[in-house]
Coordinates of C-alpha atoms in Angstrom, one line a residue:
M30 CA -203.8 59.8 18.3
S31 CA -202.9 57.4 21.0
L32 CA -200.1 55.3 20.1
I33 CA -201.2 52.1 22.5
R34 CA -204.7 51.5 23.7
L35 CA -205.6 48.8 26.2
T36 CA -208.9 48.0 27.0
D37 CA -210.5 45.9 29.5
I38 CA -207.4 43.4 29.8
E39 CA -207.8 40.7 31.9
F40 CA -204.9 38.3 33.1
S41 CA -204.4 36.0 36.1
V42 CA -201.3 33.7 37.4
G43 CA -203.7 32.1 39.9
G44 CA -205.7 33.6 42.7
P45 CA -206.7 37.0 42.4
P46 CA -206.3 38.5 38.5
L47 CA -203.3 40.7 38.4
L48 CA -205.2 42.5 36.1
D49 CA -208.9 43.0 36.1
G50 CA -211.0 45.2 33.7
A51 CA -207.5 47.1 33.2
S52 CA -207.7 49.9 30.3
L53 CA -204.5 52.3 29.4
T54 CA -203.8 54.9 26.6
V55 CA -200.3 55.9 25.7
E56 CA -200.0 59.3 23.8
P57 CA -197.1 60.9 22.1
R58 CA -194.0 61.9 24.0
E59 CA -195.5 60.6 27.6
R60 CA -193.5 59.4 29.9
I61 CA -195.3 57.4 32.0
C62 CA -194.5 55.5 35.3
L63 CA -196.0 52.4 36.4
V64 CA -196.2 52.3 40.5
G65 CA -197.6 49.5 42.6
R66 CA -196.7 46.7 45.2
N67 CA -194.0 43.7 44.1
G68 CA -196.3 41.2 42.5
V69 CA -199.3 43.4 41.2
G70 CA -198.4 43.0 37.5
K71 CA -196.1 46.0 36.4
S72 CA -193.6 43.5 34.5
T73 CA -196.9 41.6 33.0
L74 CA -198.2 44.6 31.9
L75 CA -195.4 45.6 30.4
R76 CA -194.9 42.3 28.5
I77 CA -198.6 42.2 27.3
I78 CA -198.3 46.2 25.6
D79 CA -195.2 44.6 23.6
G80 CA -197.1 41.5 22.5
T81 CA -194.6 39.1 24.4
I82 CA -197.7 37.7 25.8
E83 CA -201.4 37.7 25.2
P84 CA -204.2 39.3 27.7
E85 CA -206.9 36.4 28.7
A86 CA -209.6 38.9 28.1
G87 CA -209.6 42.7 26.5
S88 CA -207.8 43.8 23.9
V89 CA -204.5 45.5 22.6
Q90 CA -204.6 48.1 20.4
T91 CA -201.1 49.7 18.5
S92 CA -201.0 52.6 16.2
E93 CA -200.1 50.4 12.7
S94 CA -196.7 52.3 12.2
A95 CA -196.0 52.5 16.0
V96 CA -192.3 50.6 16.7
V97 CA -192.3 49.1 20.3
A98 CA -189.0 47.9 22.4
R99 CA -188.3 46.7 25.7
L100 CA -185.5 46.8 28.0
E101 CA -186.2 43.8 30.2
Q102 CA -185.8 43.9 34.2
A103 CA -183.0 41.0 34.3
V104 CA -179.7 41.1 32.1
P105 CA -180.4 38.0 30.4
D106 CA -177.9 34.9 30.5
D107 CA -177.8 34.2 27.0
V108 CA -176.7 37.5 25.4
A109 CA -173.1 37.1 23.7
G110 CA -170.9 38.5 20.9
S111 CA -169.7 42.0 20.8
V112 CA -171.4 45.4 21.8
F113 CA -171.9 45.9 18.2
D114 CA -173.8 42.7 17.6
V115 CA -176.0 43.0 20.7
V116 CA -177.1 46.4 19.8
T117 CA -177.5 45.4 16.1
E118 CA -180.0 42.4 17.3
G119 CA -182.8 45.2 18.0
L120 CA -182.6 45.9 13.7
G121 CA -183.9 42.3 13.1
E122 CA -182.5 40.6 9.8
L123 CA -180.6 43.9 8.7
G124 CA -179.0 44.1 12.0
Q125 CA -177.6 40.5 11.5
L126 CA -176.5 41.4 8.1
L127 CA -174.7 44.8 9.6
A128 CA -173.5 42.6 12.9
R129 CA -171.5 40.0 10.3
H130 CA -170.4 42.4 8.4
H131 CA -168.7 44.8 10.9
D132 CA -167.1 41.8 12.4
L133 CA -165.9 40.4 8.9
S134 CA -164.4 43.9 8.4
Q135 CA -162.7 43.4 11.8
A136 CA -161.1 40.3 10.8
L137 CA -160.1 41.1 7.8
G138 CA -158.6 44.0 9.4
A139 CA -156.7 41.6 11.8
G140 CA -155.2 39.5 8.4
D141 CA -158.0 37.3 8.5
G142 CA -161.5 36.4 6.8
D143 CA -163.1 35.9 3.7
P144 CA -162.8 39.4 1.1
A145 CA -165.7 37.4 -1.2
A146 CA -168.1 37.2 1.8
L147 CA -167.3 40.6 2.8
A148 CA -168.5 41.5 -0.4
D149 CA -171.5 40.0 -0.7
L150 CA -172.6 40.9 2.4
H151 CA -171.7 44.6 1.1
S152 CA -174.0 44.3 -1.7
R153 CA -177.2 42.6 0.5
I154 CA -176.9 46.0 2.7
D155 CA -176.8 48.5 0.2
A156 CA -179.9 46.4 -1.3
A157 CA -181.4 46.5 1.7
G158 CA -180.3 50.3 2.3
G159 CA -178.8 49.7 5.4
W160 CA -175.9 52.1 5.6
Q161 CA -178.0 54.4 7.0
I162 CA -179.3 52.4 9.6
E163 CA -175.6 51.5 10.2
Q164 CA -174.8 55.2 10.6
R165 CA -177.7 55.2 13.1
V166 CA -175.9 52.4 14.9
E167 CA -172.7 54.1 15.1
S168 CA -174.6 57.3 16.3
V169 CA -176.3 55.2 19.2
L170 CA -173.0 53.8 20.4
T171 CA -171.4 56.8 20.5
R172 CA -173.9 59.0 22.2
F173 CA -174.7 55.9 24.9
G174 CA -170.4 56.1 25.1
L175 CA -170.0 52.1 24.4
P176 CA -167.2 50.3 23.5
A177 CA -168.4 48.3 19.7
D178 CA -165.9 45.9 19.9
S179 CA -166.1 44.8 23.8
P180 CA -167.1 41.5 24.5
F181 CA -170.6 41.6 26.4
Q182 CA -170.2 39.4 28.8
G183 CA -166.7 41.1 29.7
L184 CA -168.9 44.2 30.7
S185 CA -170.1 45.5 34.4
G186 CA -173.6 45.0 35.0
G187 CA -174.1 48.5 34.5
L188 CA -172.9 48.8 31.0
K189 CA -174.9 45.5 30.5
R190 CA -177.6 47.4 31.3
R191 CA -176.8 50.6 29.0
V192 CA -175.8 48.2 25.9
L193 CA -179.4 46.4 26.3
L194 CA -181.2 50.0 26.4
A195 CA -179.1 50.6 23.3
R196 CA -180.2 47.8 21.7
A197 CA -184.0 48.8 22.3
V198 CA -183.1 52.5 21.0
V199 CA -181.9 51.5 17.9
S200 CA -184.6 50.6 16.2
A201 CA -185.9 54.4 16.9
P202 CA -189.0 53.5 18.7
D203 CA -192.2 54.9 19.3
V204 CA -192.8 53.5 22.6
L205 CA -189.9 52.4 24.8
L206 CA -190.8 50.1 27.9
L207 CA -188.3 49.8 30.8
D208 CA -188.4 47.6 33.3
E209 CA -186.4 48.9 36.4
P210 CA -183.6 50.4 34.1
T211 CA -182.0 51.7 37.1
N212 CA -181.1 48.3 38.4
H213 CA -177.0 47.9 39.0
L214 CA -176.5 51.7 37.6
D215 CA -174.4 54.1 39.8
I216 CA -175.3 57.5 40.7
E217 CA -173.7 59.0 37.7
A218 CA -175.3 56.4 35.0
I219 CA -178.3 57.0 36.6
S220 CA -178.2 60.8 36.5
W221 CA -177.1 60.3 32.8
L222 CA -180.2 57.8 32.1
E223 CA -182.6 60.6 33.7
S224 CA -181.2 63.2 30.9
F225 CA -181.8 60.6 28.1
M226 CA -185.2 59.8 28.7
R227 CA -186.3 63.3 29.2
E228 CA -184.8 64.3 25.9
F229 CA -185.7 60.7 23.9
S230 CA -188.8 62.3 21.5
G231 CA -190.7 59.0 21.9
S232 CA -193.0 57.9 24.4
I233 CA -191.9 55.6 27.6
V234 CA -193.5 53.3 29.9
F235 CA -191.3 52.9 32.7
V236 CA -191.1 50.9 36.1
T237 CA -189.0 52.2 39.0
H238 CA -188.6 52.0 42.5
D239 CA -185.9 54.9 42.7
R240 CA -188.3 57.9 43.9
A241 CA -185.9 60.6 42.7
F242 CA -185.4 59.1 39.4
L243 CA -189.3 58.8 39.3
Q244 CA -189.5 62.7 40.2
A245 CA -187.6 63.8 38.0
V246 CA -188.7 61.6 35.0
A247 CA -192.5 60.9 34.8
T248 CA -195.1 63.0 33.4
R249 CA -197.9 60.6 34.4
I250 CA -198.0 58.1 37.0
V251 CA -200.1 54.9 36.8
E252 CA -200.9 52.6 39.6
I253 CA -201.8 49.1 39.5
D254 CA -203.9 48.3 42.4
R255 CA -205.8 45.3 43.0
G256 CA -206.0 44.6 39.5
Q257 CA -207.0 48.3 38.5
L258 CA -205.2 51.1 36.8
T259 CA -205.3 54.4 37.8
S260 CA -204.0 57.3 36.2
W261 CA -202.8 60.1 37.8
P262 CA -201.4 63.7 35.9
G263 CA -198.6 65.2 36.9
D264 CA -195.3 64.2 38.7
Y265 CA -194.7 61.9 41.8
A266 CA -195.0 64.5 44.4
N267 CA -198.8 65.3 42.8
Y268 CA -199.9 61.4 42.8
L269 CA -198.3 61.0 46.5
R270 CA -200.4 64.1 47.4
R271 CA -203.6 62.6 45.4
R272 CA -203.2 58.9 46.3
A273 CA -203.3 60.1 49.9
E274 CA -207.0 62.1 49.5
R275 CA -208.0 59.0 47.2
D276 CA -207.0 56.6 50.1
H277 CA -208.8 58.4 53.0
A278 CA -212.2 58.8 51.2
E279 CA -212.2 55.0 50.2
A280 CA -211.5 54.7 53.8
E281 CA -214.2 56.4 55.2
E282 CA -216.8 55.4 52.2
Q283 CA -215.8 51.7 53.3
A284 CA -216.4 52.3 56.9
R285 CA -219.9 53.7 56.2
F286 CA -220.5 50.7 54.0
D287 CA -219.5 48.4 56.6
R288 CA -221.7 50.1 59.3
K289 CA -224.6 50.1 57.4
L290 CA -224.0 46.4 56.6
R291 CA -224.0 45.7 60.5
Q292 CA -227.1 47.5 60.8
E293 CA -228.8 45.7 58.3
E294 CA -227.4 42.4 59.6
A295 CA -228.8 43.1 62.9
W296 CA -232.0 44.0 61.5
I297 CA -232.7 40.8 59.4
R298 CA -231.8 38.7 62.8
Q299 CA -234.8 40.5 64.3
G300 CA -237.4 38.1 66.1
I301 CA -240.4 36.3 64.0
K302 CA -243.0 39.5 63.9
A303 CA -240.2 41.7 62.4
R304 CA -239.4 39.1 59.6
R305 CA -242.9 38.7 58.6
T306 CA -243.1 42.1 58.2
R307 CA -240.0 42.8 56.7
N308 CA -239.4 44.7 53.2
E309 CA -238.8 42.5 50.6
G310 CA -236.9 45.1 48.8
R311 CA -234.4 46.0 52.1
V312 CA -233.9 42.0 51.9
R313 CA -232.7 42.1 48.4
A314 CA -230.6 44.9 49.2
L315 CA -228.8 43.5 52.0
Q316 CA -228.0 40.4 49.9
A317 CA -226.4 42.9 47.2
M318 CA -224.5 44.3 50.0
R319 CA -223.3 40.7 51.2
K320 CA -222.1 40.4 47.8
E321 CA -220.7 43.4 47.1
R322 CA -218.4 43.0 50.7
A323 CA -217.4 39.2 49.4
E324 CA -216.1 40.5 46.6
R325 CA -213.7 43.4 47.6
R326 CA -210.2 43.4 47.3
E327 CA -208.4 44.4 50.2
R328 CA -205.6 46.1 49.7
P329 CA -202.2 44.2 50.4
G330 CA -200.4 44.6 53.7
N331 CA -197.6 46.6 54.8
A332 CA -194.6 44.7 55.9
R333 CA -193.7 44.9 59.6
L334 CA -189.6 45.2 59.7
T335 CA -188.7 44.2 63.2
M336 CA -185.1 44.3 64.2
A337 CA -183.3 42.5 67.0
E338 CA -181.1 45.3 68.7
G339 CA -178.1 44.2 70.3
E340 CA -176.4 45.3 73.8
R341 CA -175.1 49.1 73.5
S342 CA -171.7 49.2 72.0
G343 CA -168.9 51.4 73.1
K344 CA -168.7 55.0 72.3
R345 CA -166.0 54.4 69.6
V346 CA -167.3 52.3 67.1
I347 CA -164.3 52.6 64.2
E348 CA -161.3 54.6 63.9
A349 CA -159.2 54.5 60.5
E350 CA -156.0 55.9 60.9
H351 CA -153.7 56.7 57.7
V352 CA -155.2 53.9 55.9
D353 CA -154.0 52.4 52.6
F354 CA -155.4 49.9 50.3
A355 CA -154.7 48.9 46.7
I356 CA -155.8 46.0 44.6
A357 CA -153.3 44.8 41.5
G358 CA -151.2 48.3 41.8
R359 CA -154.5 50.6 42.0
P360 CA -155.1 52.1 45.0
L361 CA -158.3 52.7 46.4
V362 CA -157.9 54.0 49.7
R363 CA -155.0 56.2 50.3
G364 CA -154.1 58.0 53.9
F365 CA -157.6 57.5 55.0
S366 CA -158.8 58.8 58.6
T367 CA -161.9 58.8 59.9
R368 CA -163.7 58.3 63.4
I369 CA -167.1 56.7 63.6
Q370 CA -169.0 56.8 66.7
R371 CA -172.1 55.3 68.4
G372 CA -175.1 56.1 66.8
D373 CA -173.6 57.5 63.3
R374 CA -175.6 56.9 60.1
V375 CA -172.5 57.1 57.4
G376 CA -173.5 56.4 53.8
I377 CA -170.7 55.4 51.2
L378 CA -171.6 56.6 47.8
G379 CA -170.1 57.0 44.2
P380 CA -169.8 55.3 40.7
N381 CA -169.4 51.4 40.5
G382 CA -166.0 50.1 40.8
A383 CA -164.6 53.3 42.8
G384 CA -164.2 50.9 46.0
K385 CA -167.4 51.7 48.0
T386 CA -167.5 48.0 49.1
T387 CA -163.9 47.6 49.7
L388 CA -163.9 50.4 51.9
L389 CA -167.3 48.9 53.7
R390 CA -165.2 45.9 54.2
L391 CA -161.9 47.8 55.7
L392 CA -164.0 49.6 58.0
V393 CA -165.8 46.3 59.2
G394 CA -162.3 44.2 59.0
D395 CA -163.1 41.8 56.6
L396 CA -159.8 43.0 55.0
A397 CA -156.6 44.0 56.2
P398 CA -154.9 47.3 55.0
D399 CA -151.8 47.7 53.4
R400 CA -150.7 50.6 55.6
G401 CA -152.2 52.3 58.7
R402 CA -154.8 50.8 60.9
V403 CA -158.5 50.4 61.7
I404 CA -159.6 49.8 65.1
Q405 CA -162.6 48.3 66.3
G406 CA -164.9 49.8 69.3
T407 CA -165.5 47.4 72.2
G408 CA -169.0 45.3 72.0
L409 CA -169.7 45.4 68.7
Q410 CA -172.4 43.2 67.4
I411 CA -172.0 43.6 63.6
A412 CA -175.0 42.4 60.9
Y413 CA -174.1 42.7 57.5
F414 CA -176.1 42.8 54.4
D415 CA -174.5 41.3 51.4
Q416 CA -175.6 43.1 48.0
H417 CA -174.7 39.4 46.4
R418 CA -177.2 38.0 48.9
A419 CA -174.1 35.3 49.6
S420 CA -175.8 34.8 53.2
L421 CA -178.8 32.8 51.5
D422 CA -178.6 28.9 51.2
D423 CA -180.6 28.2 47.7
S424 CA -180.9 24.7 48.9
R425 CA -183.2 25.4 52.0
S426 CA -186.4 27.3 52.2
A427 CA -187.2 30.8 53.8
R428 CA -188.2 29.8 57.2
E429 CA -185.1 27.5 57.4
N430 CA -182.6 30.2 56.2
V431 CA -183.7 32.7 58.9
A432 CA -184.4 30.4 61.7
G433 CA -182.0 27.3 60.9
G434 CA -184.6 24.9 61.7
E435 CA -185.8 26.2 65.1
E436 CA -189.0 27.2 65.7
F437 CA -189.0 30.6 67.5
I438 CA -186.6 33.8 67.1
D439 CA -185.4 35.6 70.1
L440 CA -185.7 39.1 68.6
G441 CA -184.2 40.7 72.5
A442 CA -186.4 43.6 73.3
G443 CA -188.4 42.6 70.8
G444 CA -189.6 39.3 72.3
R445 CA -189.5 35.7 71.2
R446 CA -191.5 35.1 68.1
H447 CA -192.5 32.2 66.0
V448 CA -190.5 31.8 62.9
M449 CA -193.8 31.7 61.0
G450 CA -195.4 34.7 62.5
Y451 CA -192.1 36.8 62.4
L452 CA -191.7 35.8 58.4
Q453 CA -195.5 36.7 57.6
D454 CA -194.5 40.3 59.0
F455 CA -192.3 40.3 56.1
L456 CA -195.2 39.3 53.6
F457 CA -194.2 35.8 53.5
S458 CA -197.6 33.6 53.0
P459 CA -197.1 30.1 54.8
E460 CA -196.7 28.7 51.5
R461 CA -193.8 31.3 50.3
A462 CA -192.2 30.9 53.7
N463 CA -191.7 27.2 53.6
A464 CA -190.7 27.0 49.5
P465 CA -187.4 26.7 48.1
I466 CA -186.0 30.1 48.0
S467 CA -185.0 29.5 44.1
R468 CA -188.7 29.9 43.4
L469 CA -188.7 33.6 44.7
S470 CA -188.5 36.5 43.1
G471 CA -185.8 39.4 43.4
G472 CA -188.1 41.6 45.9
E473 CA -188.7 38.2 47.8
R474 CA -185.5 37.4 48.3
N475 CA -184.1 40.9 49.7
R476 CA -187.0 40.9 52.4
L477 CA -185.9 37.4 53.2
L478 CA -182.2 39.0 53.3
L479 CA -183.4 42.0 55.7
A480 CA -185.6 39.0 57.9
Q481 CA -182.5 36.9 58.2
L482 CA -180.3 40.2 59.0
F483 CA -183.0 41.6 61.5
A484 CA -183.2 38.4 63.6
R485 CA -179.9 38.6 64.5
P486 CA -179.0 41.2 67.3
S487 CA -176.6 43.7 66.4
N488 CA -175.6 47.4 67.2
L489 CA -173.5 48.0 64.1
L490 CA -175.4 47.3 61.0
V491 CA -173.8 46.9 57.9
L492 CA -175.7 47.6 54.3
D493 CA -174.2 47.1 51.3
E494 CA -176.9 48.1 48.6
P495 CA -180.3 47.1 50.5
T496 CA -182.6 48.7 48.2
N497 CA -182.7 46.8 45.0
D498 CA -185.7 44.9 44.1
L499 CA -187.8 46.5 47.1
D500 CA -190.7 48.4 46.5
V501 CA -191.6 51.8 47.4
E502 CA -193.9 50.9 50.3
T503 CA -191.2 48.4 51.8
L504 CA -188.2 51.3 51.5
E505 CA -190.2 53.7 53.1
L506 CA -190.5 51.2 55.9
L507 CA -187.1 50.4 55.9
E508 CA -186.1 53.9 56.3
E509 CA -188.2 54.4 59.3
R510 CA -186.4 51.0 60.9
L511 CA -183.1 52.4 60.2
V512 CA -183.7 56.1 61.6
D513 CA -185.3 54.5 64.6
Y514 CA -182.2 51.8 65.0
A515 CA -180.3 52.6 68.3
G516 CA -176.8 51.3 66.8
T517 CA -174.7 52.7 64.1
L518 CA -175.5 52.1 60.6
L519 CA -172.9 52.1 57.5
L520 CA -174.7 52.3 54.1
V521 CA -173.7 51.4 50.4
S522 CA -176.7 52.6 48.1
H523 CA -176.9 54.5 44.7
D524 CA -180.8 55.3 45.8
R525 CA -180.9 59.2 46.4
A526 CA -184.0 59.7 48.4
F527 CA -182.9 56.8 50.5
L528 CA -179.5 58.3 51.3
D529 CA -180.9 61.5 52.1
N530 CA -183.6 59.9 54.3
V531 CA -181.5 57.6 56.3
V532 CA -177.6 58.9 56.7
T533 CA -176.0 62.0 58.6
S534 CA -172.8 61.8 56.7
V535 CA -171.1 60.4 53.4
L536 CA -167.8 58.8 52.5
V537 CA -167.3 59.4 49.1
P538 CA -164.0 57.5 47.0
E539 CA -163.0 60.7 44.6
G540 CA -160.2 58.9 42.5
D541 CA -156.4 57.8 43.3
G542 CA -157.5 56.4 46.7
V543 CA -158.7 59.8 48.0
I544 CA -161.8 59.4 50.5
G545 CA -163.9 62.5 50.8
E546 CA -166.3 63.2 54.0
Y547 CA -169.3 65.2 53.7
V548 CA -171.9 66.2 56.5
G549 CA -175.4 65.5 55.7
G550 CA -176.9 63.0 52.8
Y551 CA -177.3 62.7 49.1
A552 CA -177.9 66.4 48.2
D553 CA -176.0 68.1 50.8
W554 CA -172.9 66.4 49.2
L555 CA -173.9 67.7 46.2
R556 CA -174.0 71.5 47.9
Q557 CA -170.7 71.2 49.5
R558 CA -168.6 69.4 46.7
T559 CA -168.6 72.3 44.4
P560 CA -169.4 75.4 44.8
A561 CA -172.2 76.6 41.9
P562 CA -171.1 79.1 39.3
A563 CA -173.3 81.9 39.1
K564 CA -174.8 81.2 35.3
A565 CA -175.2 77.6 36.2
T566 CA -178.4 76.1 35.1
R567 CA -180.3 73.1 36.5
T568 CA -183.0 70.9 35.7
V569 CA -185.1 69.7 39.0
G570 CA -183.7 66.2 40.1
S571 CA -181.5 66.0 36.8
A572 CA -179.0 68.1 36.1
A573 CA -177.6 68.8 39.3
D574 CA -176.4 65.3 39.3
R575 CA -174.5 66.0 36.0
Q576 CA -172.5 68.4 37.5
D577 CA -168.7 67.5 36.9
G578 CA -167.3 65.6 40.1
S579 CA -163.5 65.5 39.4
A580 CA -161.9 63.7 41.8
G581 CA -158.9 63.3 44.1
A582 CA -156.9 66.5 45.0
K583 CA -158.8 68.8 42.5
G584 CA -161.7 68.0 44.6
Q585 CA -159.8 68.5 48.0
A586 CA -158.8 72.2 46.7
R587 CA -162.3 73.2 45.5
R588 CA -163.4 72.2 49.5
S589 CA -160.7 74.1 50.5
R590 CA -161.2 77.3 48.4
K591 CA -162.5 80.3 50.2
P592 CA -165.2 82.2 48.4
K593 CA -164.9 86.0 47.4
S594 CA -167.1 88.3 49.2
L595 CA -170.3 89.9 47.6
T596 CA -170.3 92.9 45.4
Y597 CA -172.7 95.3 45.8
G598 CA -174.6 94.3 42.9
E599 CA -174.6 90.5 44.2
A600 CA -176.0 92.0 47.5
L601 CA -179.0 93.6 45.9
E602 CA -179.6 90.6 44.1
L603 CA -179.2 88.3 47.4
E604 CA -181.9 90.6 49.0
G605 CA -184.4 90.2 46.1
L606 CA -183.8 86.6 46.0
P607 CA -186.5 85.6 48.3
A608 CA -189.2 87.6 47.0
R609 CA -188.4 86.0 43.6
I610 CA -188.4 82.7 44.8
E611 CA -191.6 82.8 46.5
S612 CA -193.2 84.3 43.1
L613 CA -191.7 81.3 41.4
E614 CA -192.7 78.7 43.7
A615 CA -196.4 80.3 43.1
A616 CA -196.0 80.3 39.2
V617 CA -194.6 76.3 39.4
D618 CA -197.8 75.7 41.7
R619 CA -200.0 77.0 39.0
E620 CA -198.2 74.9 36.7
R621 CA -198.5 71.8 38.9
Q622 CA -202.3 72.6 39.0
R623 CA -202.8 72.7 35.4
V624 CA -200.7 69.5 34.3
G625 CA -202.7 67.9 37.8
D626 CA -206.2 68.8 36.0
P627 CA -207.6 66.1 34.1
A628 CA -209.6 68.1 32.1
L629 CA -206.1 68.9 30.3
Y630 CA -205.7 65.6 29.2
Q631 CA -209.2 65.8 27.1
A632 CA -207.1 68.3 24.7
D633 CA -204.8 67.6 22.0
G634 CA -201.4 66.0 22.4
T635 CA -199.9 69.6 21.5
T636 CA -201.4 71.2 24.2
I637 CA -200.9 68.6 27.1
Q638 CA -197.0 68.6 25.8
A639 CA -197.0 72.5 25.9
A640 CA -198.4 72.0 29.4
M641 CA -195.4 69.5 30.4
A642 CA -193.0 71.8 29.0
D643 CA -194.4 74.9 30.8
L644 CA -194.5 73.1 34.2
E645 CA -190.4 71.7 33.3
A646 CA -189.5 75.6 32.2
A647 CA -191.1 76.9 35.7
E648 CA -189.3 74.4 37.7
A649 CA -186.2 74.7 36.1
E650 CA -186.2 78.6 36.7
L651 CA -187.2 78.1 40.4
A652 CA -184.1 75.5 40.8
R653 CA -182.1 78.3 39.2
A654 CA -183.0 80.8 41.8
Y655 CA -182.3 78.6 44.8
E656 CA -179.3 77.5 43.4
R657 CA -178.0 81.5 43.2
W658 CA -179.6 81.7 46.4
E659 CA -177.5 79.2 48.0
F660 CA -174.3 80.5 45.9
L661 CA -174.8 84.1 47.0
E662 CA -175.4 83.3 51.0
S663 CA -172.3 80.6 51.1
R664 CA -170.2 83.9 49.8
R665 CA -171.8 86.0 52.0
E666 CA -171.3 83.6 55.1
A667 CA -167.7 83.2 54.2

């Protein structure tokens, strides 16, 4: 039985409708990801599902016993109190009683508070059967690793998101709605969230632009495109493949339609004799074609990111020699040396608070080291993308922020462009380009910052978390531009796919000021940082990210430890692994075809879940075989 059913939903906010006859069902234990361009209505659809807003037409049916909870995209400004207080807000009136009881108990423990008031609260909670619910709250706090008595406002952005997720989960929802849950989370937290979502017993409908996260979690993709919802069973890779086939077929069909329309228009405009003898049915058919063409909603265009590149820098861009840097006695960088040359693409990854931005600022000269030195190369032209968007002036329009009152922008080899035409390449309409940027969405502000940045000639591009709030299409285009960029790149990001597609090496704070340096992107770092033990198990895109990442000298010792040579049995195992991997890949393909077959979703929920479980098991077995092969191969080469 469906938990939620949306039928023929209509909703608009001016202009073309966001949702135009959209229908969707949510079945038990599904993990549905909503995808689509920024502004197509993904967050709106989540708010319609949980009843926050009402559709203009259509119906929303929720199973009578189903509990629905939602995590909002942004952290609200008005959330206050301790972590325990915020989490229990998800329990309504009973939660308020539990929060007051908890706070009063803490006060009495500190020698303050009213014992009579505590006794009254105890009685009311007892009468409501609330002690079992309090145990659930404590269990959620423990599971999420949250400090119950810490003030919410004093937490980091990532911990605040985790608290709000706990608030949504504590009500034991049947359907959990998550809007951009990975925002402001570091890679470790994203990996934890992947694990939580895969183990969650209810259904999840979520929005994300993190492609690695999407691939690891989703069991079905629902695309919002021009007001319509299209469901794609299976994972993200299957969705990309089948969407490409759909788009190709749609383009061919539209080309045939337009060709026939041109032929019919030519016929209707023939001479007087032809018009006297024309077929009235053909005329009516032409009128219908004209109406259909007029009502066609074109696919939204892609951004065209043009970058102004500066003159060629010297071969040595940045050289750090034995750099130390500490804040309040806490070492963030210790004994760090590196050499970055022209054309290098260096990523910086690690947990929030580890010092990634500090390291970036040391390298570009914004901060002076406590010890050692950082040498800048010759002829550097630096363009800096600040994750806090400090370079944007909220009192000015997008046009003024980019061009500073000028009509044209000089893009060097890219030529001279009118500012409005340049902003249109970044998907800004004239109205949005002239509006105060305080009215722009998070995605629009990030695109504006990129437009501002790329308008400046540079040969050293410094990007601190540039992917927040960007849709997948813009992310992929940004990747292409960065790969083609002739200068040098320094990049801080928690987007694993983005790092893998762009950088050629990574710097990783590993604790106690130690900075590890690795060749390749995120996936390469995972392989290099810890040799995988023979008995390791791994779920694709998830468990690999949960490997122990202990820092400092232990990490260095692991990298310097020489693997042992293969035993005779291991050599035989290695020889047979390619055939086994080939067989497992075929099994995974079969399971993916089964999950991708629309006929499967006409069966009962148990059959669907069994198919999903079979696919996950096949993928996990293949991942273990690959990991074992990599481990044995590394020992043989040692």
